[in-house]
mmCIF file of C-alpha atoms and ligand atoms in Angstrom:
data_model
loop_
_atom_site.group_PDB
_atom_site.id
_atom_site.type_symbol
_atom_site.label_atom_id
_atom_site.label_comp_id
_atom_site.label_asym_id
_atom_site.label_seq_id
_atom_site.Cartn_x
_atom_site.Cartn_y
_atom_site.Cartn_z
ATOM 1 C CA UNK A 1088 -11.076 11.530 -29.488
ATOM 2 C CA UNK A 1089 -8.774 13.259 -27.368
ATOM 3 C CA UNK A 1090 -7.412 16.791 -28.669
ATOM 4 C CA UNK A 1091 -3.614 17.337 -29.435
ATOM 5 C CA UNK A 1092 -2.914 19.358 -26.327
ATOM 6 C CA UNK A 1093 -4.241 16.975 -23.865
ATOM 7 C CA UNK A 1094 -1.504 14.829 -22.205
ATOM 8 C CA UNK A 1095 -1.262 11.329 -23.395
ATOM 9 C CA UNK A 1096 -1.886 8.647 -21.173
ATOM 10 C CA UNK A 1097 -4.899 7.681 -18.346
ATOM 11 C CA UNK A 1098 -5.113 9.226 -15.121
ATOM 12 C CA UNK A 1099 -6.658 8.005 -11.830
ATOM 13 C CA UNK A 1100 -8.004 8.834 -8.594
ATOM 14 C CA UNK A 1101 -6.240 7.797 -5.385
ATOM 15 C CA UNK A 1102 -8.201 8.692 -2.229
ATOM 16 C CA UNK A 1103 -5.529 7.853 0.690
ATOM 17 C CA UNK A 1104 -4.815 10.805 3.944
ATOM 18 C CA UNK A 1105 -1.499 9.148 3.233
ATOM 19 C CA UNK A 1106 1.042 11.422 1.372
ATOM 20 C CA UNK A 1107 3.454 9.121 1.494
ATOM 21 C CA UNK A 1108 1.018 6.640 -0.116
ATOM 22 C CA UNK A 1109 0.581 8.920 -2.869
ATOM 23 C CA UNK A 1110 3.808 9.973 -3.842
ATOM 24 C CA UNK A 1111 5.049 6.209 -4.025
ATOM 25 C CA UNK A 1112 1.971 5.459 -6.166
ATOM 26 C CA UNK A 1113 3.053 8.405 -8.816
ATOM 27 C CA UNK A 1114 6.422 6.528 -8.945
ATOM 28 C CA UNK A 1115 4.863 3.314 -9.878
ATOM 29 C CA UNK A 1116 2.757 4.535 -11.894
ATOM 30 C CA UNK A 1117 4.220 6.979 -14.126
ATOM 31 C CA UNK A 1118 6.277 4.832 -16.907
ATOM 32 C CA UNK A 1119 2.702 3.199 -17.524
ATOM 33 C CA UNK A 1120 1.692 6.662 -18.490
ATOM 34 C CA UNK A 1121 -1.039 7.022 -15.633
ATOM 35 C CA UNK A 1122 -1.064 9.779 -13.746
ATOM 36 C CA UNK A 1123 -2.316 10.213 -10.479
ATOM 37 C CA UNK A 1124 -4.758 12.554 -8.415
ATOM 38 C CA UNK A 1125 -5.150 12.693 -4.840
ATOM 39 C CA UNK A 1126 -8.344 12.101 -3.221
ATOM 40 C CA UNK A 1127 -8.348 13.535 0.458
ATOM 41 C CA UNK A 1128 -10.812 10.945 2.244
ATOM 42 C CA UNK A 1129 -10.524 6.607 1.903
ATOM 43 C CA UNK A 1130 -13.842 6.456 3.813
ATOM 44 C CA UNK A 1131 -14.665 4.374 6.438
ATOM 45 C CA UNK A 1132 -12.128 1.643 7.404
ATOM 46 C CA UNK A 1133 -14.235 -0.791 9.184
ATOM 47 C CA UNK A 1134 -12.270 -3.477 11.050
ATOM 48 C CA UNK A 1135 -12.255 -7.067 9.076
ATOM 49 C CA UNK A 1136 -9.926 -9.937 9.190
ATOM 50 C CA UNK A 1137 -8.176 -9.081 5.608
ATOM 51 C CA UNK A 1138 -6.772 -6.164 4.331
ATOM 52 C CA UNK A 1139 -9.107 -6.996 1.290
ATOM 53 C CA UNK A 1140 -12.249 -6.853 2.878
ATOM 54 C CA UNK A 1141 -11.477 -3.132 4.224
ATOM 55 C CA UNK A 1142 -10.033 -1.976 0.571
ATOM 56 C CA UNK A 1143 -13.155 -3.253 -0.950
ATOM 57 C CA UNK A 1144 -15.420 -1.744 1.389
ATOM 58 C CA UNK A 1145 -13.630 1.309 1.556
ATOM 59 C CA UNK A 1146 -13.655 1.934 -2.173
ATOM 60 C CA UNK A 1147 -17.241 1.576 -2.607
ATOM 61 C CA UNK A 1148 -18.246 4.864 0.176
ATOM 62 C CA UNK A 1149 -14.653 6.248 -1.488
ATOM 63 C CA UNK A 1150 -16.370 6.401 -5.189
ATOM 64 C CA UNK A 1151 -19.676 7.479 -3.639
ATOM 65 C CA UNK A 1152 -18.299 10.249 -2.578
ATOM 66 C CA UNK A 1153 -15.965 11.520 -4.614
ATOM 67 C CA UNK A 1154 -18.890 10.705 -8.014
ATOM 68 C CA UNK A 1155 -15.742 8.821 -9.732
ATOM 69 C CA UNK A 1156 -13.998 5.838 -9.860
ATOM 70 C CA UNK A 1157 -11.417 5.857 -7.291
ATOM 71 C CA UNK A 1158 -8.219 3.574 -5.979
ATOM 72 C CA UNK A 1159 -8.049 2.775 -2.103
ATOM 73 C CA UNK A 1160 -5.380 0.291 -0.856
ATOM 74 C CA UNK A 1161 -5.495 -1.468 2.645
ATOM 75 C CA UNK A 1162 -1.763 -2.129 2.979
ATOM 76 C CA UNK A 1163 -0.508 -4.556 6.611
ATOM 77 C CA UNK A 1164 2.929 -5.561 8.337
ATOM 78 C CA UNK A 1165 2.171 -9.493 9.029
ATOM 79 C CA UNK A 1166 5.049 -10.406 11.578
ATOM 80 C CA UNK A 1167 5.290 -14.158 11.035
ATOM 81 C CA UNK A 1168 6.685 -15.124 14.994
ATOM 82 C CA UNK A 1169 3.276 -12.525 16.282
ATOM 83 C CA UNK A 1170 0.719 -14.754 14.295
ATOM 84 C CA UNK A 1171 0.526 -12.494 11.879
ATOM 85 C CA UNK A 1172 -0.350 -9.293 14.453
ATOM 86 C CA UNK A 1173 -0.317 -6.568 13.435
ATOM 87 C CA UNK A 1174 -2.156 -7.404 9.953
ATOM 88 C CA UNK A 1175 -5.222 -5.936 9.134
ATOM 89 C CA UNK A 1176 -4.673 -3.613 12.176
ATOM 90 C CA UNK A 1177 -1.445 -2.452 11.201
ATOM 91 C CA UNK A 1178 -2.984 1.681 11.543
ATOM 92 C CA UNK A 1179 -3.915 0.850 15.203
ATOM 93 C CA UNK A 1180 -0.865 -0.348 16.163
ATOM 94 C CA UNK A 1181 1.516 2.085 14.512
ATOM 95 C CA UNK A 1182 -0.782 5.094 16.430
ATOM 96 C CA UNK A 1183 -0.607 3.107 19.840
ATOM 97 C CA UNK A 1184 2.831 1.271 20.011
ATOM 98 C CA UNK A 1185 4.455 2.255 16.855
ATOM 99 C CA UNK A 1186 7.803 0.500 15.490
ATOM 100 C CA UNK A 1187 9.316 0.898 19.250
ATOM 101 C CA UNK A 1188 6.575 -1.260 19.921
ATOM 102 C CA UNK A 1189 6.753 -3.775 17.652
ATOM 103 C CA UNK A 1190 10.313 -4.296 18.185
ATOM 104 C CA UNK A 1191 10.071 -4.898 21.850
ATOM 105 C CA UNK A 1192 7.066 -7.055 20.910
ATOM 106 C CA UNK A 1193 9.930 -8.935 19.233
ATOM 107 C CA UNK A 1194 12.802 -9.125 22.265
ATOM 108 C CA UNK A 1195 12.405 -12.515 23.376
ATOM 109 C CA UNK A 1196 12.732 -13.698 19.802
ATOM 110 C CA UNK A 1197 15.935 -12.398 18.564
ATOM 111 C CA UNK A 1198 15.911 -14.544 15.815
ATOM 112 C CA UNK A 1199 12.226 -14.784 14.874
ATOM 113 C CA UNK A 1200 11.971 -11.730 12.857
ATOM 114 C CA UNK A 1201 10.348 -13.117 9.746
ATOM 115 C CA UNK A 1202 7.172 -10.565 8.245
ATOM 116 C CA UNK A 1203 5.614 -9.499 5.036
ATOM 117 C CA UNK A 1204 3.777 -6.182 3.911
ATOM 118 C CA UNK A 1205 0.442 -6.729 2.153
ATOM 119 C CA UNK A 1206 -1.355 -4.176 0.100
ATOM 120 C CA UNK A 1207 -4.873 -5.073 -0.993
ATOM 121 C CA UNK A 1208 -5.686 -2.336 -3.742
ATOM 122 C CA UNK A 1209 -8.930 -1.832 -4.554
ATOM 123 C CA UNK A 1210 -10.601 -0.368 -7.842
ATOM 124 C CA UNK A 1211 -14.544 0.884 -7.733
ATOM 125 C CA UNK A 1212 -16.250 3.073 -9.949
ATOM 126 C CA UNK A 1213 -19.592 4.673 -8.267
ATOM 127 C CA UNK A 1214 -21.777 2.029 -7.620
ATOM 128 C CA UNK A 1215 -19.966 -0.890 -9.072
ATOM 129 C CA UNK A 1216 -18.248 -3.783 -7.346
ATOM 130 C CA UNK A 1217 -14.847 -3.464 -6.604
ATOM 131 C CA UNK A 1218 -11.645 -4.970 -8.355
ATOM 132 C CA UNK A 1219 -9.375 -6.302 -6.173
ATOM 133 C CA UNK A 1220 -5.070 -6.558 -7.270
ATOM 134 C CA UNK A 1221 -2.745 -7.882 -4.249
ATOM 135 C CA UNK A 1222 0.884 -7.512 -3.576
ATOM 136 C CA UNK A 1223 2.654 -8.095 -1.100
ATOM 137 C CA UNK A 1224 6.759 -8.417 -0.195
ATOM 138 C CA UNK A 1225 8.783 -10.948 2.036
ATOM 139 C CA UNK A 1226 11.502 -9.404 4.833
ATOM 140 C CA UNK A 1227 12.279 -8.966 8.297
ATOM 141 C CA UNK A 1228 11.900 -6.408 11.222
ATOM 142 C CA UNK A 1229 14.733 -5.128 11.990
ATOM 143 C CA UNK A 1230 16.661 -5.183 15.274
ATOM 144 C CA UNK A 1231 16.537 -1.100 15.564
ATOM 145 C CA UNK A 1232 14.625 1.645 13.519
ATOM 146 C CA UNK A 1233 17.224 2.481 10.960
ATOM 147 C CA UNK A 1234 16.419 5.512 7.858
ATOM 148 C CA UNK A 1235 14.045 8.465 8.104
ATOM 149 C CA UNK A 1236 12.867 8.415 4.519
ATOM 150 C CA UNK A 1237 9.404 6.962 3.440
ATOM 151 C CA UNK A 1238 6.722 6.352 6.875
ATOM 152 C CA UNK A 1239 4.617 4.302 8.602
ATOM 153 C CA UNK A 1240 6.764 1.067 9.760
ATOM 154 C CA UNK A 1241 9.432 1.814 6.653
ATOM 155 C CA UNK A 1242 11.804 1.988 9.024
ATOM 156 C CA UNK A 1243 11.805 -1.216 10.642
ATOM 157 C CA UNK A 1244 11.353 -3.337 7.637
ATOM 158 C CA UNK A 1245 14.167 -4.985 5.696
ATOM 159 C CA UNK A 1246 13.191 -6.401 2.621
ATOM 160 C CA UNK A 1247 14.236 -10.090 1.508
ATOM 161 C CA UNK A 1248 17.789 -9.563 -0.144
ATOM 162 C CA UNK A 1249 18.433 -6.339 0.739
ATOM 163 C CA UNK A 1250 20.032 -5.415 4.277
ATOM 164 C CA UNK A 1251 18.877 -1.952 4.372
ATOM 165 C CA UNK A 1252 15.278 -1.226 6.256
ATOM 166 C CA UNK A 1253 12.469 0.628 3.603
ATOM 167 C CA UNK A 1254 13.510 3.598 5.641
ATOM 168 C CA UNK A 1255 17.341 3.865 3.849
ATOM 169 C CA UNK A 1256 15.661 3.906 0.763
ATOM 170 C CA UNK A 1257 14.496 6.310 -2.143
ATOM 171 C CA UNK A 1258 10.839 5.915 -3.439
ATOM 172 C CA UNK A 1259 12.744 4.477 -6.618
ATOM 173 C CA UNK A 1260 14.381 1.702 -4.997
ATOM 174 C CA UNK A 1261 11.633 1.006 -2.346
ATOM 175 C CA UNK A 1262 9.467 0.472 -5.044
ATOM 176 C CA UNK A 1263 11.687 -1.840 -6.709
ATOM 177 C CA UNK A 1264 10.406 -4.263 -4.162
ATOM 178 C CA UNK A 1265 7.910 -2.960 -2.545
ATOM 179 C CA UNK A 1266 4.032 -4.285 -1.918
ATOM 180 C CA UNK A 1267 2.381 -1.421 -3.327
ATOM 181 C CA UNK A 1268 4.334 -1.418 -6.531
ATOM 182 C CA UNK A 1269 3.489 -5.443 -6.888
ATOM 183 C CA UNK A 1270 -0.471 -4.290 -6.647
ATOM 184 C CA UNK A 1271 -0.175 -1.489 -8.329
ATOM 185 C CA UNK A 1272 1.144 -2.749 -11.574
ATOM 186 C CA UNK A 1273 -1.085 -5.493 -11.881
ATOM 187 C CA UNK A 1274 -3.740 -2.743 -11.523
ATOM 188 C CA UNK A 1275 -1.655 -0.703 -14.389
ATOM 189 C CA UNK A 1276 -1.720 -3.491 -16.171
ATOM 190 C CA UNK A 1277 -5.556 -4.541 -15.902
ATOM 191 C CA UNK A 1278 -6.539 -0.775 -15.925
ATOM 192 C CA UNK A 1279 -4.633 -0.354 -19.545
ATOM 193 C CA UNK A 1280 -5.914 -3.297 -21.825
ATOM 194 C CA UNK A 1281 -9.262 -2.465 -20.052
ATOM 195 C CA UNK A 1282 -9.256 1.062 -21.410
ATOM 196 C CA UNK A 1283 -7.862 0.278 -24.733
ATOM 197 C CA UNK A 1284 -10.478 -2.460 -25.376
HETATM 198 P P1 LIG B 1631 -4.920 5.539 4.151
HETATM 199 O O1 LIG B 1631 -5.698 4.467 4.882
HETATM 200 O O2 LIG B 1631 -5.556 6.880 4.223
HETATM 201 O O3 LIG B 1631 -4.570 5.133 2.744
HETATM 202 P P2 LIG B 1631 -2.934 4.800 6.142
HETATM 203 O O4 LIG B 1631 -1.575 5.315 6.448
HETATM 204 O O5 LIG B 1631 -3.922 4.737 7.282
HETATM 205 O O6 LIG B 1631 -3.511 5.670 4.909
HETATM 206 P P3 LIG B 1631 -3.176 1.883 5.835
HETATM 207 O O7 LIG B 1631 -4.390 1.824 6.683
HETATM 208 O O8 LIG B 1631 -3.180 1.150 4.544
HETATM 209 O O9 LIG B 1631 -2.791 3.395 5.470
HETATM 210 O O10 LIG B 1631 -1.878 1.434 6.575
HETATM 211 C C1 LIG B 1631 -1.857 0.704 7.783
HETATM 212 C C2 LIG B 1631 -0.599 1.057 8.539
HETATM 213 O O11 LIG B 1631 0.504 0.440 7.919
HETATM 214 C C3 LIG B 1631 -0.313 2.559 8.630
HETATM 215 O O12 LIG B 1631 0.154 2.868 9.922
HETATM 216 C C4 LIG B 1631 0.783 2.767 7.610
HETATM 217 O O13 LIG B 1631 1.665 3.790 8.013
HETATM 218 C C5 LIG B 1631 1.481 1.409 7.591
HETATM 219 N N1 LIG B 1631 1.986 1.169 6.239
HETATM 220 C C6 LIG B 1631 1.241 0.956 5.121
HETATM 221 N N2 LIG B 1631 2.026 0.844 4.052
HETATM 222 C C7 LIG B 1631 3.293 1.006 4.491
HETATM 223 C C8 LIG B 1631 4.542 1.043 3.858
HETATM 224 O O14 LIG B 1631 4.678 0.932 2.546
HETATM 225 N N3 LIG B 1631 5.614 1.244 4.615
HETATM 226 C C9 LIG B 1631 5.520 1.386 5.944
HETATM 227 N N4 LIG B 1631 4.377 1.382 6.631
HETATM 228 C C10 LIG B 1631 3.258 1.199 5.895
#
């Protein structure tokens, strides 16, 4: 039974080295009522074909090590005219070319600017198997870096009906749209009929 003076509502671990990550994931999460702790360490992100595969894998050394259930979320910029590239490899490619690169990866296209962000969020609880919730959201790169709010490729990205890149907008209205909130309120909503049951 919980006592009258502890907050109402669950609360979960998030291991990510991504502030950014975590601060979005607060947002989604807080009219469910969960609050979220940051876990400094996602574990080893071994290089797979799907963003799922390196969430799942993650999670599992993530909950070792931190003796607790934990979130960890693979997230990937597919850019529909590159094959998909960068995908799964997204972290590589933002430290080595970044969005500069990407765009002029995208020059003799002009038009051909179709892409989609994926997160793959995984759930684990020390020693278990992982739960797997996936979101992703439709847009395009854009033709310049536009915004300085949010990170990674935010910048670049211009979700479907909107004309302004994930870098022009708050944490509110990016995750209006965003991947991570589409994983991480299926999660909410998985995680809260689980712990009521
Ligand atoms: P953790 O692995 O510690 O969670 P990370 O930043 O390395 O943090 P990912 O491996 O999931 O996260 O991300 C792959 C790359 O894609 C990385 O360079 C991110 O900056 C970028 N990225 C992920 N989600 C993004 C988002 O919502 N907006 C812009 N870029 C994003």
């Amino acid at each position: 039974m919980r006592g009258s003076s502890e907050p109402s509502g669950e609360s979960v671990v998030f291991a990510t080295s991504n502030r950014g990550k975590l601060e979005e994931a607060r947002a989604i999460l807080a009219p469910f009522e969960i609050s979220v702790e940051g876990y400094d360490g996602k574990g080893i992100e071994i290089q797979a074909d799907t963003t799922s595969e390196i969430a799942s894998y993650a999670s599992r050394g993530a909950s070792k090590a931190a003796g607790r259930a934990v979130l960890v979320e693979d997230a990937g910029l597919y850019v529909e005219s590159l094959n998909g590239f960068p995908g799964p490899y997204s972290a590589y490619a933002f430290k080595t070319i970044g969005v500069a690169g990407i765009i002029a990866l995208l020059r003799p296209s002009p038009r051909r600017r179709a892409a989609k962000f994926v997160s793959s969020l995984a759930y684990c609880e020390p020693l278990g198997e992982p739960t797997l919730f996936e979101g992703s959201v439709q847009g395009a790169i854009a033709t310049r870096p536009r915004g300085t709010r949010g990170f990674g490729f935010d910048p670049i990205f211009v979700p479907v009906g909107g004309r302004k890149t994930f870098g022009e907008l708050t944490i509110q209205e990016k995750s209006a749209v965003s991947h991570r909130a589409d994983s991480m309120k299926k999660f909410a909503k998985w995680y809260l009929s689980r712990e009521r049951r």
